[in-house]
Structures are given as structure tokens and as C-alpha cells.
Coordinates of C-alpha atoms in Angstrom, one line a residue:
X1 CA 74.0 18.2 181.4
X2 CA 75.1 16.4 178.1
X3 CA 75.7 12.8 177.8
X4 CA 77.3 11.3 174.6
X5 CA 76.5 7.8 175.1
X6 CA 73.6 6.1 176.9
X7 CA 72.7 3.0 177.3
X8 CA 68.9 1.7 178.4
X9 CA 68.8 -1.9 179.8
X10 CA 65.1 -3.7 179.8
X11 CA 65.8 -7.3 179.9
X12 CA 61.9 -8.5 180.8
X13 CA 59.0 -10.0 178.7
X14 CA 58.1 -8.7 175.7
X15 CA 55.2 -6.4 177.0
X16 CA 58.4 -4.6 179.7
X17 CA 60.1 -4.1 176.1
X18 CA 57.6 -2.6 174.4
X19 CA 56.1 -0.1 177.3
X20 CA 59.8 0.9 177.5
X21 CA 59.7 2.6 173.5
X22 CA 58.2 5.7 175.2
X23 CA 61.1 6.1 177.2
X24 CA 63.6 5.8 174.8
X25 CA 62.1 7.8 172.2
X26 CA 61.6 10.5 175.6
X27 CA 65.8 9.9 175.8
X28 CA 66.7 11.1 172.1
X29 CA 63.9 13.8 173.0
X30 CA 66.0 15.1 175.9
X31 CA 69.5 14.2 174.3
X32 CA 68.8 14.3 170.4
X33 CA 73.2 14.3 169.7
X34 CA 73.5 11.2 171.9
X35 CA 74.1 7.8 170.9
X36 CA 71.2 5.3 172.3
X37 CA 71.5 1.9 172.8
X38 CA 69.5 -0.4 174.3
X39 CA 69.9 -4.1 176.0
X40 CA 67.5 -6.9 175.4
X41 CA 67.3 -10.4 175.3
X42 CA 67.1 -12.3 171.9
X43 CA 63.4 -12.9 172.4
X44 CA 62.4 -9.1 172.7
X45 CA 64.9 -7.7 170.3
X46 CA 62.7 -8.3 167.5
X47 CA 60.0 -5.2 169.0
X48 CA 63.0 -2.8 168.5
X49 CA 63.9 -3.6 164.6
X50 CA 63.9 -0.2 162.6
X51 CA 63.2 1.9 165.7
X52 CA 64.5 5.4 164.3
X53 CA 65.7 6.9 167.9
X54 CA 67.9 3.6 168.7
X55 CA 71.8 3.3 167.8
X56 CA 73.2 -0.3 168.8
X57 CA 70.6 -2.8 169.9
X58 CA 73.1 -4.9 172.4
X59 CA 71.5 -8.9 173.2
X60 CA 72.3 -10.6 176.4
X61 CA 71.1 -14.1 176.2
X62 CA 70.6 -14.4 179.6
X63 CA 68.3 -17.9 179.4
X64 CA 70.8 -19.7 178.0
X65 CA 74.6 -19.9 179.5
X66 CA 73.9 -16.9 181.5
X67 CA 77.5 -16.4 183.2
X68 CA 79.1 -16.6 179.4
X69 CA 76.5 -14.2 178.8
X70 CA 77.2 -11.6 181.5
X71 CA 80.7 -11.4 180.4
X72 CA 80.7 -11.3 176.8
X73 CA 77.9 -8.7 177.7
X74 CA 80.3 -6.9 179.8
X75 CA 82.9 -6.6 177.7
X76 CA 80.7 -5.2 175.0
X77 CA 79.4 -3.0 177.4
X78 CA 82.5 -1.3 178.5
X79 CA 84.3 -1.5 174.9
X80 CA 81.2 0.7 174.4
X81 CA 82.1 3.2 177.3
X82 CA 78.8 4.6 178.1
X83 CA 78.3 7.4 180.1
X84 CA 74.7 6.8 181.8
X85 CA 72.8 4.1 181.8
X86 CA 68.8 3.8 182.7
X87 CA 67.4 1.1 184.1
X88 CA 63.5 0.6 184.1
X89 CA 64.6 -3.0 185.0
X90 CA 65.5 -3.8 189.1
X91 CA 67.1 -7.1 188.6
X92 CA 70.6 -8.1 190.7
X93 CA 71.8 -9.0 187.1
X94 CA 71.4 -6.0 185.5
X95 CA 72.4 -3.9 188.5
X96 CA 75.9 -5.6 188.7
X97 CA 76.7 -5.3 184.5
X98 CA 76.1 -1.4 184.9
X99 CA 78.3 -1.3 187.6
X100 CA 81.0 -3.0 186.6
X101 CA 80.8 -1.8 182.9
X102 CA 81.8 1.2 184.5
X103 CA 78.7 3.6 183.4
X104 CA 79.1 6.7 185.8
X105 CA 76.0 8.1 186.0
X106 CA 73.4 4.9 186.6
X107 CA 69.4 5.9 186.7
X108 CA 67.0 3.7 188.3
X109 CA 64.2 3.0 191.1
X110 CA 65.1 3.4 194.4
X111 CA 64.2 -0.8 194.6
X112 CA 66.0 -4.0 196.0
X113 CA 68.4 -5.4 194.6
X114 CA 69.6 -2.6 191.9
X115 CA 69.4 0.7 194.4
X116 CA 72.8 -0.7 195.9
X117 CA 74.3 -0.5 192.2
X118 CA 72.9 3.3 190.8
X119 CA 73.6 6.6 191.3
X120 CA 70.1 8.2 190.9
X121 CA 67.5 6.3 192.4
X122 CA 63.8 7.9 191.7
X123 CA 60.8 6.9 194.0
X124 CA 58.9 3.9 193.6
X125 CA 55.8 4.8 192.1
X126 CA 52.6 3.0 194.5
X127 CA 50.2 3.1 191.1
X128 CA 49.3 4.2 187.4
X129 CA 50.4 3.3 183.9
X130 CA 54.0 1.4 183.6
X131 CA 55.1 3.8 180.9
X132 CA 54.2 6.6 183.1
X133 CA 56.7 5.1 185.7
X134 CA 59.6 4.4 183.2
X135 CA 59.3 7.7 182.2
X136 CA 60.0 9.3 185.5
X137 CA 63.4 8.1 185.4
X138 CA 63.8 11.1 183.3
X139 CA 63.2 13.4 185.5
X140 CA 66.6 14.2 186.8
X141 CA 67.2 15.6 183.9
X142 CA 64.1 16.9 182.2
X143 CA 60.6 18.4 183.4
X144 CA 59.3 17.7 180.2
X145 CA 55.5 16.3 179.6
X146 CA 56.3 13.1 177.2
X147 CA 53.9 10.9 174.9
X148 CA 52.5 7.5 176.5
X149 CA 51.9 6.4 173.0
X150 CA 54.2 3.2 172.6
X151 CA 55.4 2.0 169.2
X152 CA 56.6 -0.6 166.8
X153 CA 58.3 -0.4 163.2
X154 CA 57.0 -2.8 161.0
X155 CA 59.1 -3.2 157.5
X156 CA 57.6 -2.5 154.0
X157 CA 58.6 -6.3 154.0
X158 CA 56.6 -6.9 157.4
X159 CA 53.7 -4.8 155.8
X160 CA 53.8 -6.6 152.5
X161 CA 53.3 -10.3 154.2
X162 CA 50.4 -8.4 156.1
X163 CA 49.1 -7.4 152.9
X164 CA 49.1 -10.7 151.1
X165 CA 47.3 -12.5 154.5
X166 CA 44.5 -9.6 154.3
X167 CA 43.7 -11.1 150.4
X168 CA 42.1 -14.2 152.6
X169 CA 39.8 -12.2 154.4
X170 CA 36.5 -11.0 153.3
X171 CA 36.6 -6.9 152.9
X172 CA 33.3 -6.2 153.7
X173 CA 33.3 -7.2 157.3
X174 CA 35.2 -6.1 160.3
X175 CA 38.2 -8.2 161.2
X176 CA 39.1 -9.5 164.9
X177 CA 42.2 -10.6 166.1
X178 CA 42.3 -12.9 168.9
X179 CA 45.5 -14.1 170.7
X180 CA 44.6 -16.6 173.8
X181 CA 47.8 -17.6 174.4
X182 CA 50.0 -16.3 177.6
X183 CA 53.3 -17.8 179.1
X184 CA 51.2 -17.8 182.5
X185 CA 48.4 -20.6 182.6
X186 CA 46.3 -18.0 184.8
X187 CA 46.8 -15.6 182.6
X188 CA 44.5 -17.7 179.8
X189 CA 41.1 -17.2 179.5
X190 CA 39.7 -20.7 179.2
X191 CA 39.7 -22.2 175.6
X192 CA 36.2 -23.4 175.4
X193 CA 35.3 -19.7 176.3
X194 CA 37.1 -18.7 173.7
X195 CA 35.7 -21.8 171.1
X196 CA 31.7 -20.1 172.8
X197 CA 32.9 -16.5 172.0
X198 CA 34.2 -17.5 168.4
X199 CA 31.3 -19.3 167.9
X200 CA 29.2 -16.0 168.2
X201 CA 31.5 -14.0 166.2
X202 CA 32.2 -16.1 163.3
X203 CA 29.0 -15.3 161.4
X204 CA 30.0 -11.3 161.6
X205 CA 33.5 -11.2 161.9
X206 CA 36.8 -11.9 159.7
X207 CA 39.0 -13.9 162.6
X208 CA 42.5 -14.2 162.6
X209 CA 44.5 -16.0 165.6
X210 CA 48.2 -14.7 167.0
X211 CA 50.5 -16.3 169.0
X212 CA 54.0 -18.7 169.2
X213 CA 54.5 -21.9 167.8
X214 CA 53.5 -23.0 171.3
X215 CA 50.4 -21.4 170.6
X216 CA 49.3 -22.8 167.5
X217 CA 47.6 -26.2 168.6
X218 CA 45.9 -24.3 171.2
X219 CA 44.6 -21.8 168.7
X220 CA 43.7 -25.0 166.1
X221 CA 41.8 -25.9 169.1
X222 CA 39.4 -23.5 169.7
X223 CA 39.0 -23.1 166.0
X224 CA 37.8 -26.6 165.4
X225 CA 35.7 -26.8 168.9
X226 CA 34.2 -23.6 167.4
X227 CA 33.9 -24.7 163.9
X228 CA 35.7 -21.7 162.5
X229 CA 37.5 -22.9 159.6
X230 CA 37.3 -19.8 157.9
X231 CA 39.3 -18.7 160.8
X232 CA 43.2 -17.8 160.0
X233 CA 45.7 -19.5 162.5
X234 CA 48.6 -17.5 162.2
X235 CA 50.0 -18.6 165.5
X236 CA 53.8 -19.3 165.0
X237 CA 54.0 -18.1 161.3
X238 CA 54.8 -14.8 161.6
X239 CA 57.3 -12.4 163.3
X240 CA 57.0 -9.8 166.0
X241 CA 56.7 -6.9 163.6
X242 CA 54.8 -9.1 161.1
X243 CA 52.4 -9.5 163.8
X244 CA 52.6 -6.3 164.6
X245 CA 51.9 -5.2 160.6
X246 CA 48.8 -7.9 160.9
X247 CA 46.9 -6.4 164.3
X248 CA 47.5 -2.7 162.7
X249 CA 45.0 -3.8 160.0
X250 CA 42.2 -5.5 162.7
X251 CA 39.4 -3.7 164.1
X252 CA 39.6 -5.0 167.3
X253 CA 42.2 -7.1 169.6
X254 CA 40.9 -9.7 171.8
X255 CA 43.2 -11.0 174.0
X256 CA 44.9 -11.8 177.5
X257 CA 47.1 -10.1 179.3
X258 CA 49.9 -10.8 177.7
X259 CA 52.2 -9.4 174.8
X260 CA 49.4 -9.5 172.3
X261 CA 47.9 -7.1 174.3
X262 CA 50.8 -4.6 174.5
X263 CA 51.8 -5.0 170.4
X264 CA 48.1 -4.1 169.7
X265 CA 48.1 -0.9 171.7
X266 CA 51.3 0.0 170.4
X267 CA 49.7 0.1 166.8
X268 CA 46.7 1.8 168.1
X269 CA 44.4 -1.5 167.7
X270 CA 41.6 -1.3 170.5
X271 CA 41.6 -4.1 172.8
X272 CA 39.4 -6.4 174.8
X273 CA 42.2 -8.0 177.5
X274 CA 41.2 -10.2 180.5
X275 CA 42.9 -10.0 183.1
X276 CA 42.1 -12.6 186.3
X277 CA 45.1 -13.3 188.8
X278 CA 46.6 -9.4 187.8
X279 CA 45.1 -6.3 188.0
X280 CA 45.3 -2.8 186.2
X281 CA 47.2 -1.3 189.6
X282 CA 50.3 -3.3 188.4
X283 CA 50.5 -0.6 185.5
X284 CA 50.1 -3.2 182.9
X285 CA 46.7 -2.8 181.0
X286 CA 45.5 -1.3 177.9
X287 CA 45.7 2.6 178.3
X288 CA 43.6 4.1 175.0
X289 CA 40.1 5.3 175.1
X290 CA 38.8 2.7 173.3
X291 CA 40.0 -0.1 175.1
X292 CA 38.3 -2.5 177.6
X293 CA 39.4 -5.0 180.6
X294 CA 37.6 -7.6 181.6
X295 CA 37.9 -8.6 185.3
X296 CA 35.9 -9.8 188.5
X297 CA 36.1 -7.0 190.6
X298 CA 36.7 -7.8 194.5
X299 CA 37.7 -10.9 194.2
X300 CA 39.0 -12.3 197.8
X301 CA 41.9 -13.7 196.0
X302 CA 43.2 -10.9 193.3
X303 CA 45.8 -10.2 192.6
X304 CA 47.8 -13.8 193.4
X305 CA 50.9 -12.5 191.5
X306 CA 52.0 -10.2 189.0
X307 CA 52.6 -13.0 186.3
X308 CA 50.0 -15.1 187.2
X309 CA 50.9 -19.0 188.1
X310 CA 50.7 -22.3 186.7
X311 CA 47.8 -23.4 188.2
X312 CA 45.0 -21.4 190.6
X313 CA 46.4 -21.2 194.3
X314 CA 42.9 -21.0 195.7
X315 CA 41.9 -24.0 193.0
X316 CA 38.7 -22.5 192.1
X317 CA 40.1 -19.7 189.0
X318 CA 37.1 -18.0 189.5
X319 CA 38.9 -14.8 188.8
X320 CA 38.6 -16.2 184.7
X321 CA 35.9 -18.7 184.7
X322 CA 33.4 -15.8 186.5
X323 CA 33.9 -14.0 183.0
X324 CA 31.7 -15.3 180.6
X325 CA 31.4 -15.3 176.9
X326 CA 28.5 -14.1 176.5
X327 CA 29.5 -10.7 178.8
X328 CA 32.1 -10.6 175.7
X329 CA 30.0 -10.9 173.2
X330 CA 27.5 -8.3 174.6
X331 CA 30.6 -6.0 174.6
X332 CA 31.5 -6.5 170.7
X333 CA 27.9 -6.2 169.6
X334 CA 28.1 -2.4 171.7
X335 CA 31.2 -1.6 169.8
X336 CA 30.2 -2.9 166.3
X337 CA 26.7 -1.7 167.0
X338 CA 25.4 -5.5 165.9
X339 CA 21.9 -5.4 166.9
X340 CA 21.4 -9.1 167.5

């Protein structure tokens, strides 16, 4: 079966985005003469700069005026005239553009509300590793074994700005980077845990903080409540890819679970990742040898969501505030081999 153009729609967070690069590095894999494109929104598109197996990276801008979105989207959808579409993503939205773009073969999972809208529809999968999942949307058409390993294409520009940063940190140690930012409240280890862990780690450790804009105060935070001022805030100063370019050169990612978590394991940085109102069966948590999660294990209350909330339901947040720095710290000296 040969397909000339496809399109792959993933119009989540930025973590969805970037355990979906397996899979479309998988599609060029199965059909290397096809054309590739991919939808995202604005946000995410900047994961898929200079990724070599993508043709046309399409934005629908669905958190702003989302109906003028979904037609202009539309119409650049079926002026493209794909001929299968895969769709990791089960939204009504995105179920409804690959229909009435007009894509005849439509691959997705067999979920409400997009089954009504696709043509294949492969089983839910109950458990595992998200990429494992995306992947077997591939299976109508291949029995191929494919490569969890995600990925991100940081420019010689985005490497460059990495380069200059690293002249501020002192060679002889080992570097941590530390993101404790997360659109979910839950999702956030406590900042004065993070100000007690830094405070252990700054006498051993380069530091260097990631995040948004909206994540800079918070990271000036737990610097100054830590006294870190050899610490590097970075939060809101760089892009995706520079980011990305940045973590590539740490020894160690300490984060949440959140997109920090995902960009670090997509340039083969170990993480530490907490993870308190989700849990690893979501498919969502750090999959190399070398990485570690964090979590109270049968907790009554876990998991409350899969994005976490604004505020603990149960009012107690145990699920973070039972994880304490000093468990984390014990954990880095192992890996570092610090002996006190």
C-alpha cells in the first residue's frame, strides 16, 4: 500500500508533541517517497524545527479564534489533498478537520469522540510507554519493530547560544538542570523543596534553571530562598531547541512532570521527575535506564487526573509534600557517587 501524502495531527502539550517524533520518524521509515506533514499548534511547533523526516509543518492556532482557525486550517488541509492521515490525538476537533478535509484513509484509536470520524481504528492500549502506543497506529501497515528513542534538532545557532551559556559555568564540576515549573499546580514539587534540595547541591553542582517567562520569578525564587546566586536562571530566555541544546550539555535533569522532562529524554539527559497526582501507567514518564521517578506509592488518592489540578482535591498534597529533599538528595549523591 503506498501513500503519497500523509498528514500526522498531534495538537496537545508539548510533551504529546515530542513522544509523537518516534512515530513520525517510524512513518518515513515505512513510506520513505511520501511527503509528511505534521499539525501542531504554535506553541509546540518549535520541537519540530529542522526535523529531517518532516515536509510541511501546518499550525492551527486553536487557543486563539479557534472557528477562524479550523477553517483556514481546513482549507489548507484539503488544498494539500492528503491521502491518510494519523491521529495519535482523539479530540472532536481534530476528528471533524480530517474528515472534512477529505483524507481517505484516517488512522486512529478506537476512542470517543474521533472513532466516529476514522477509518482504521487500533485498540486502546490499557498500559506502557505513550510512544509505544502512538506507534501502534502503524500497524496496519507495517510489522516493523521501531526505536522509542524521541528527538529534537537543535540549530548550530541553537548549539552556539548553548555554547556561550556553558563559558559561565565552572568545567570541573557536573552540571544540573532543574526545571520546577509545570502548567498544572499539582504537578509542582513544592518550591521550598526545591530552595532545601538546591541548597545541598549548590556546593557540588553547576545549576542551571529552565522554564517560561511564567517560570522565571518562580525559579528567581527558589534561587534566592536557597542562596544560589551562582545559579543560572534561564527561565524565559531561551527557545525550545535552545533549551533543548542547553539540557544536552547537563548531567542530570531534575524536574516535574512536565515538558522539561520529555525534552531532556529526548536528548538523552537522565532525569529525576516527580510525579504526585499522575502516575507512570498514564504512559508519560521518563523511559531510559538511567532515569528515576519519584512518587508515593499507594497513595489512596493517585492518580486524581492525568494533568494534575489547580489545587489538591483531597487538600492534603501529600502525594508531593510526602517526597522529601533529602530522599533527592540521597539519590544524586548515589548517582554522582558524593560520599557526603
Amino acid at each position: 500500500m503506498s501513500f503519497q501524502k500523509i498528514l500526522l495531527v498531534q495538537t496537545a502539550y508539548l510533551g504529546d508533541v515530542i513522544l509523537t517524533t518516534p512515530l513520525i520518524r517510524a512513518i518515513k521509515q515505512v513510506f520513505p517517497d511520501s511527503q509528511l506533514d505534521v499539525l501542531v499548534i504554535p506553541q509546540t511547533a518549535g520541537a519540530l524545527a529542522n526535523n529531517p523526516h518532516i515536509d510541511q509543518t501546518i499550525l492551527f492556532d486553536k487557543r486563539g479564534q479557534k472557528r477562524t482557525a479550523f477553517k483556514n486550517v481546513l482549507q489548507i488541509l484539503k488544498a494539500r489533498r492528503h491521502e491518510l492521515a494519523f491521529s495519535p490525538h482523539s479530540s472532536l476537533t481534530t476528528g471533524l478537520l480530517i474528515r472534512l478535509a477529505g483524507i481517505p484513509t484516517r488512522v486512529g484509536f478506537n476512542r470517543n469522540p474521533i472513532r466516529f470520524f476514522l477509518t482504521h481504528k487500533a485498540p486502546v492500549p490499557s498500559d506502557g510507554l505513550t510512544i509505544e502506543k502512538y506507534l501502534k497506529l502503524l500497524s496496519f501497515f507495517s510489522d516493523q519493530t521501531f526505536s522509542i528513542q524521541t528527538q529534537l534538532f537543535p540549530s548550530e545557532e541553537d548549539r552556539e547560544k548553548a555554547d556561550r551559556l556553558w563559558r559561565q559555568v565552572d568545567a570541573q564540576r557536573p552540571t544540573i538542570a532543574l526545571a520546577p515549573g509545570s502548567v498544572w499546580p499539582t504537578k509542582r514539587w513544592p518550591a521550598e523543596y526545591y530552595a532545601q534540595l538546591v541548597a545541598l547541591l549548590k556546593k557540588r553542582f553547576n545549576l542551571i534553571f529552565i522554564g517560561s517567562g511564567d517560570e522565571r520569578e518562580l525559579c528567581q525564587q527558589i534561587i534566592d530562598q536557597a542562596k544560589a546566586q551562582q545559579a543560572l536562571n534561564l527561565a524565559g530566555r531561551l527557545s525550545i531547541l535552545q533549551s533543548a541544546a542547553v539540557i544536552e550539555k547537563c548531567d542530570l535533569m531534575i524536574c516535574n512532570d512536565s515538558g522539561a522532562m520529555h525534552i531532556a529524554n529526548a536528548v538523552q539527559t537522565d532525569v529525576f521527575a516527580f510525579f504526585g497526582p499522575t502516575v507512570r501507567r498514564f504512559g508519560f514518564f521518563p523511559f531510559r535506564d538511567e532515569d528515576w521517578v519519584f512518587e508515593v506509592p499507594d497513595l489512596y488518592c493517585r492518580p486524581c487526573g492525568k494533568h494534575g489540578h489547580h489545587e489538591c482535591p483531597e487538600d492534603h498534597f501529600r502525594c508531593m509534600l510526602e517526597i522529601k529533599p533529602q530522599t533527592v538528595w540521597q539519590k544524586v549523591k548515589e548517582k554522582f557517587k558524593v560520599s557526603a
